[in-house]
CSV table of C-alpha atoms and ligand atoms in Angstrom, one decimal:
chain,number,residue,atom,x,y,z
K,1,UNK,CA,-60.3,-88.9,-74.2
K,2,UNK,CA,-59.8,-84.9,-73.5
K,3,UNK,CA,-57.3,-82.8,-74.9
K,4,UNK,CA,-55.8,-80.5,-72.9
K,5,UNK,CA,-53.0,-78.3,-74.6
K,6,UNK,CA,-49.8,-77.3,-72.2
K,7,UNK,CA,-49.4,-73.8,-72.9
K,8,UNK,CA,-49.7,-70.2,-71.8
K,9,UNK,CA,-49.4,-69.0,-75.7
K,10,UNK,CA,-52.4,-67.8,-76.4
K,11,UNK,CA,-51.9,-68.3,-80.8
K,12,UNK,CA,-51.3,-71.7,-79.9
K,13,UNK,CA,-54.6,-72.2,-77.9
K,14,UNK,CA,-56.6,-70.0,-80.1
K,15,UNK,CA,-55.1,-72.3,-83.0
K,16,UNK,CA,-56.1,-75.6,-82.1
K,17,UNK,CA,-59.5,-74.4,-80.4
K,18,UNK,CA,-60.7,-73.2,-83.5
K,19,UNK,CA,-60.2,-76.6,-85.0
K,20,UNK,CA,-62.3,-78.1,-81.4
K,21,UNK,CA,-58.7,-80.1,-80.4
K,22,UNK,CA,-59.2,-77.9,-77.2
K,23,UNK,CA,-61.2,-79.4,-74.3
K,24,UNK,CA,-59.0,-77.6,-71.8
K,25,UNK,CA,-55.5,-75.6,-70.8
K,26,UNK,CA,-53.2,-77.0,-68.1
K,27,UNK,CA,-50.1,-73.8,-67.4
K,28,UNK,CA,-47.1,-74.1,-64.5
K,29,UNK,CA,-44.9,-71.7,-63.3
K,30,UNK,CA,-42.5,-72.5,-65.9
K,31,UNK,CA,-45.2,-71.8,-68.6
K,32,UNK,CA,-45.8,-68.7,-67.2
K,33,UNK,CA,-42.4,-67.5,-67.5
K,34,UNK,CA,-42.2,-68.8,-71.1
K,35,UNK,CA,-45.2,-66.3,-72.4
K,36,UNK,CA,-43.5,-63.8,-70.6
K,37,UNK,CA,-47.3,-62.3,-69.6
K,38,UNK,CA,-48.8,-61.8,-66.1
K,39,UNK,CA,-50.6,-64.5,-64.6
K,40,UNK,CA,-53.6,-63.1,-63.8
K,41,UNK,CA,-53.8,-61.1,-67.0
K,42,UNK,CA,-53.2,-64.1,-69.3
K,43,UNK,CA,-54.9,-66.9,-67.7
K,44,UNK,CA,-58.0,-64.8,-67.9
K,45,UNK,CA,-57.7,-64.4,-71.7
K,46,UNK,CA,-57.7,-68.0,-71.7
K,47,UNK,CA,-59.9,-68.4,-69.8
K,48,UNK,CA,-62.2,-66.3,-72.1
K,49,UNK,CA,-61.1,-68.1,-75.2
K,50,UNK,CA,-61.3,-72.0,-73.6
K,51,UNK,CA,-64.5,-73.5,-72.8
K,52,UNK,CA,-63.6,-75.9,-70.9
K,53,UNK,CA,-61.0,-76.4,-67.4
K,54,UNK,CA,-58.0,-74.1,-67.4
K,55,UNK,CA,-55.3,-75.0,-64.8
K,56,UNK,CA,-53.7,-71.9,-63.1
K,57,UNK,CA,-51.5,-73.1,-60.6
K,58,UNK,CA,-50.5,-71.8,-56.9
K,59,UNK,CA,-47.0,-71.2,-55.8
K,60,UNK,CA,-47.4,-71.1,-52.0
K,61,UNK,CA,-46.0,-74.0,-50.0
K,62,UNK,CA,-48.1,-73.9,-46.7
K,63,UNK,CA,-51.5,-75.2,-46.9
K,64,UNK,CA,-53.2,-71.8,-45.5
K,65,UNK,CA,-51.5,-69.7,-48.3
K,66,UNK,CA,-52.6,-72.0,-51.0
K,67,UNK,CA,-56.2,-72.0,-49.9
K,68,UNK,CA,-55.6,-68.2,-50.5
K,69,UNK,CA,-54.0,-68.5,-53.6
K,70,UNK,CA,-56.4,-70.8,-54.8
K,71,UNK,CA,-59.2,-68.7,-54.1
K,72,UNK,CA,-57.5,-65.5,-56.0
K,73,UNK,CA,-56.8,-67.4,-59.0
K,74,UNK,CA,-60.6,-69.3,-58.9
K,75,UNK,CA,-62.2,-65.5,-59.2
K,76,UNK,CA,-60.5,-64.9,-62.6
K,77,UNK,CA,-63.2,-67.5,-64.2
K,78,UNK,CA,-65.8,-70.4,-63.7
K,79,UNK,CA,-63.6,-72.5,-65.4
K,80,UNK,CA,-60.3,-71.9,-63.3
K,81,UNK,CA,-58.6,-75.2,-62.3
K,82,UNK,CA,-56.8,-74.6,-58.8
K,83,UNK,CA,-53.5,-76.5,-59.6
K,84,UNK,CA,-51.8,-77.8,-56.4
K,85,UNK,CA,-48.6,-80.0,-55.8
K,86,UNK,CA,-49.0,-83.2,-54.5
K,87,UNK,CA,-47.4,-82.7,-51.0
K,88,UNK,CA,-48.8,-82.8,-47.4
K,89,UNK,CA,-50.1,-79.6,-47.1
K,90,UNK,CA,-51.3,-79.5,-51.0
K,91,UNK,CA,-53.4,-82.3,-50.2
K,92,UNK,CA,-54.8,-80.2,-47.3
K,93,UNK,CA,-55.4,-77.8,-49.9
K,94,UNK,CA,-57.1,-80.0,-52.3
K,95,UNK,CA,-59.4,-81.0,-49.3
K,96,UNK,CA,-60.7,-77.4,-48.7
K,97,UNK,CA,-61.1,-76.0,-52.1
K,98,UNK,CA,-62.6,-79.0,-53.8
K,99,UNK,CA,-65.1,-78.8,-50.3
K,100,UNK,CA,-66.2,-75.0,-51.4
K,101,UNK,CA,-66.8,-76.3,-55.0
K,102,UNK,CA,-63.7,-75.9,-56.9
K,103,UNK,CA,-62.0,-77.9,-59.3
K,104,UNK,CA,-58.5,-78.8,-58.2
K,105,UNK,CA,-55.5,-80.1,-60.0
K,106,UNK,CA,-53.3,-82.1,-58.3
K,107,UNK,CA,-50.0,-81.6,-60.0
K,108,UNK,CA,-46.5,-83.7,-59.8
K,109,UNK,CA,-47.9,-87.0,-59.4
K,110,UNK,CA,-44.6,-89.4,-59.3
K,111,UNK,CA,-46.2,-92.6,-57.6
K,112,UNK,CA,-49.5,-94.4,-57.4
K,113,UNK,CA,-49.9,-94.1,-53.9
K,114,UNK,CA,-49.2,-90.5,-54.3
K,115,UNK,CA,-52.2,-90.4,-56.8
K,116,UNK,CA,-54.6,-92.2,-54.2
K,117,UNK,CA,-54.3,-89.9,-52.1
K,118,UNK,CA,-55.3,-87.1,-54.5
K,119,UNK,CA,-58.3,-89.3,-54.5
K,120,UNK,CA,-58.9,-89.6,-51.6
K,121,UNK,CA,-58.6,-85.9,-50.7
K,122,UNK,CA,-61.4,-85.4,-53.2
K,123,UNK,CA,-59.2,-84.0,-56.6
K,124,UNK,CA,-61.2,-83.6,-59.5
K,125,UNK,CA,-58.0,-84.1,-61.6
K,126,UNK,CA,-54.5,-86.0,-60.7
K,127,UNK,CA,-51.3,-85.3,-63.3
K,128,UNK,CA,-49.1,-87.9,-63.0
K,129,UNK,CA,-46.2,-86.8,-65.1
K,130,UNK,CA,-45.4,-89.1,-67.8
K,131,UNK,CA,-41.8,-87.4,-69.8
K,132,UNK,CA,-40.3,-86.7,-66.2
K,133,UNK,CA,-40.4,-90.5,-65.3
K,134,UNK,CA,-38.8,-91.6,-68.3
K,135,UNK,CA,-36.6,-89.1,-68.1
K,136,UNK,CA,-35.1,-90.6,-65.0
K,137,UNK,CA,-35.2,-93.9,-66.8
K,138,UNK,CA,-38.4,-95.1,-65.2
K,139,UNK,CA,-41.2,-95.9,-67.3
K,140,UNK,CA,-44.2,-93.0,-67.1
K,141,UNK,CA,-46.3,-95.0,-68.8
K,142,UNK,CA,-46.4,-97.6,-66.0
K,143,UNK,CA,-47.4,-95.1,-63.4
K,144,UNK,CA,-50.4,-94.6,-65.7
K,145,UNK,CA,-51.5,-98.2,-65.6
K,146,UNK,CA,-51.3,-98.2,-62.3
K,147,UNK,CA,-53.4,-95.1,-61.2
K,148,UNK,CA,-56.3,-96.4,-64.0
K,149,UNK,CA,-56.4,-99.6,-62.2
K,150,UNK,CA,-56.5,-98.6,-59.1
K,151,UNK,CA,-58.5,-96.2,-59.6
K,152,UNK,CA,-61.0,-98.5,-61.2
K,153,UNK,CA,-60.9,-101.2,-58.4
K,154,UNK,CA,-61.8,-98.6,-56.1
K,155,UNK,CA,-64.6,-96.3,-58.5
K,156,UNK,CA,-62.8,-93.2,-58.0
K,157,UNK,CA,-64.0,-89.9,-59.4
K,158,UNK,CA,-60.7,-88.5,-59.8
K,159,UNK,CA,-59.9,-88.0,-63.4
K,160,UNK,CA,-56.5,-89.0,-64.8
K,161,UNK,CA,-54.7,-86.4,-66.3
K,162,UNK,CA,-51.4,-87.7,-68.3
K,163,UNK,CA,-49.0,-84.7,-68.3
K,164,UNK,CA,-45.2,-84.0,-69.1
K,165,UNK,CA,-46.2,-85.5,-72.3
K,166,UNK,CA,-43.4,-85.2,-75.0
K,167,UNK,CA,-44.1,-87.8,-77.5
K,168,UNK,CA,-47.1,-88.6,-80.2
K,169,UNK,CA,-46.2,-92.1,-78.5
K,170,UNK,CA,-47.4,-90.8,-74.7
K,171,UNK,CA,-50.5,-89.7,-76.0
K,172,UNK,CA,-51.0,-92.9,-78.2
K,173,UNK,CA,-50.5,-95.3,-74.9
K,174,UNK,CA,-52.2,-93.0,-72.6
K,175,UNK,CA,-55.5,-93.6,-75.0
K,176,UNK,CA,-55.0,-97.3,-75.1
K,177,UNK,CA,-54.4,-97.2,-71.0
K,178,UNK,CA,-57.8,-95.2,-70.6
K,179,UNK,CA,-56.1,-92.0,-68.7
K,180,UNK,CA,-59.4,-89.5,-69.4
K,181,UNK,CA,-57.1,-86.5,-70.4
K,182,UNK,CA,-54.1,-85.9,-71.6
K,183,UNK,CA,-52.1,-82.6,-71.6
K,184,UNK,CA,-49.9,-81.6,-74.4
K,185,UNK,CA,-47.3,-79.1,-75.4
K,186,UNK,CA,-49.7,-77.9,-78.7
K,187,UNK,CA,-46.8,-79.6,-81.1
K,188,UNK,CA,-47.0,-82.6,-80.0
K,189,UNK,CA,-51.1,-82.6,-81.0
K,190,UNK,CA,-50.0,-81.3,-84.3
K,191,UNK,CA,-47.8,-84.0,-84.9
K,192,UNK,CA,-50.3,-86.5,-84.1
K,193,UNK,CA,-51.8,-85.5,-87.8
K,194,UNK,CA,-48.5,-86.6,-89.0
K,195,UNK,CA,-47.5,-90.0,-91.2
K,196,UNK,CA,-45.2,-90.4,-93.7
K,197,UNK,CA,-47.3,-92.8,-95.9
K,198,UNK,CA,-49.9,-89.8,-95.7
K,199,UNK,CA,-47.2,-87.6,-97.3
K,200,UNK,CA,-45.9,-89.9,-100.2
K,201,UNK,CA,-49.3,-91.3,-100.8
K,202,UNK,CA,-50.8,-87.7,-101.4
K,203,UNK,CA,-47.5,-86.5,-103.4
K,204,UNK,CA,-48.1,-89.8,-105.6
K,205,UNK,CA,-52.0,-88.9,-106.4
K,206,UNK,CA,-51.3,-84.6,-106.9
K,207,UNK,CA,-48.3,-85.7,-109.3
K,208,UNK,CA,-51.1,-88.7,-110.9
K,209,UNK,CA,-53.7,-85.8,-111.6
K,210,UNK,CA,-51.3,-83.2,-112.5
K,211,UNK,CA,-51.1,-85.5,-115.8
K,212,UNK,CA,-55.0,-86.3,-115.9
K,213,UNK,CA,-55.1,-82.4,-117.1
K,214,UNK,CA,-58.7,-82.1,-115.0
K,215,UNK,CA,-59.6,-79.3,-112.9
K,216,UNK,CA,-62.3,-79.8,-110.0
K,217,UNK,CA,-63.2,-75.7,-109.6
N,301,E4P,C1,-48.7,-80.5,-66.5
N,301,E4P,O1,-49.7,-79.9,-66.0
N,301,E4P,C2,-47.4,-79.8,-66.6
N,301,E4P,O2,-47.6,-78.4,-66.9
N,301,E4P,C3,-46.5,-80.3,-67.8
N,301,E4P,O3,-47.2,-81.4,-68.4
N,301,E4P,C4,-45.1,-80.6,-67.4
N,301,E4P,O4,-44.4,-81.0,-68.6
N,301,E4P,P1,-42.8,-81.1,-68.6
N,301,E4P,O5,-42.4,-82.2,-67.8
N,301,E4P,O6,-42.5,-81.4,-70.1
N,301,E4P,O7,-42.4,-79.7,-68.2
């Protein structure tokens, strides 16, 4: 499974790509407005620092203007992902950039038809967003299952991306669904490092050699 890291904070990216947790960058709007950094300016630093996709998403509405958009933002990089809302005229967009050779996006995924369509319109990525199901009390994880099967019965190309992922536990039953990516907020990865057990067990052997008096250097 991928690892994408939800961020526009370049110290967080640079972080975890120097450990190789970094197979990609998905960024929003919202994201954008967190760094507090121009678009253009900052998703090209990512780009530079990120091997691998980095999603830069449009903002127009009307299929023409996000062709447009699309096209600016894919002359930043190689590796610029053209992100795209899943509506009418996004998927109108998704048909045309992905036809000149782009990588597309297709961003706020709510329903399993929603992501065949993505398919079907050729998207080299679908987010179906996870944390803003369950935040609705509907189960994200469900959507998941559903877009992996379907997508399996049919041989899709279209790569699952699980996004709005707030939990160590999203990314745990993404990985035993099979979505191919998932995109986190960089604490969340960090946390997935995490157990208590680890903790106690290594404060029980540094207080067991403290007393064996040894040094290793
Ligand atoms: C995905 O591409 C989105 O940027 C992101 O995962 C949204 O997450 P949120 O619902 O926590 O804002």
């Amino acid at each position: 499974m991928k690892f994408f890291v939800d961020t526009a904070e370049i110290d967080a990216i640079a972080e975890l790509n120097d450990l190789g947790m970094v197979d990609g960058v998905t960024t929003n709007p919202s994201l954008i407005l967190k760094s507090g950094r121009d678009i253009l300016e900052v998703t090209k630093e990512i780009c530079d620092l990120v091997d691998g996709p980095v999603s830069a998403e449009v903002v127009a509405t009307k299929a023409d203007a996000m062709i447009a958009e699309g096209r600016k933002l894919a002359e930043i990089a190689e590796n610029i992902t053209i992100k795209l809302p899943l509506t009418w005229d996004g998927l109108k967009a998704c048909k045309e950039l992905t036809g000149d050779g782009h990588m597309v996006n297709v961003t706020l995924c709510f329903s399993a038809n929603q992501a065949l369509l993505a398919a079907k319109a050729g998207a080299t990525f679908i987010s179906p967003f996870i944390g803003r199901l369950d935040d609705i009390n509907l189960d994200g994880m469900d959507l998941i299952e559903d877009i992996r099967t379907i997508y399996d019965n049919y041989h899709f190309e279209t790569q699952i991306l699980a996004a709005s992922i707030r939990s160590v536990n999203h990314v745990l039953e993404s990985a035993r669904i099979g979505a191919d990516v998932i995109t986190a907020p960089p604490d969340v990865i960090k946390k997935l490092a995490f157990h208590p057990l680890t903790d106690k067990g290594l404060d029980q052997f540094l207080s067991d050699w403290a007393k064996t008096g040894q040094k290793i250097l």
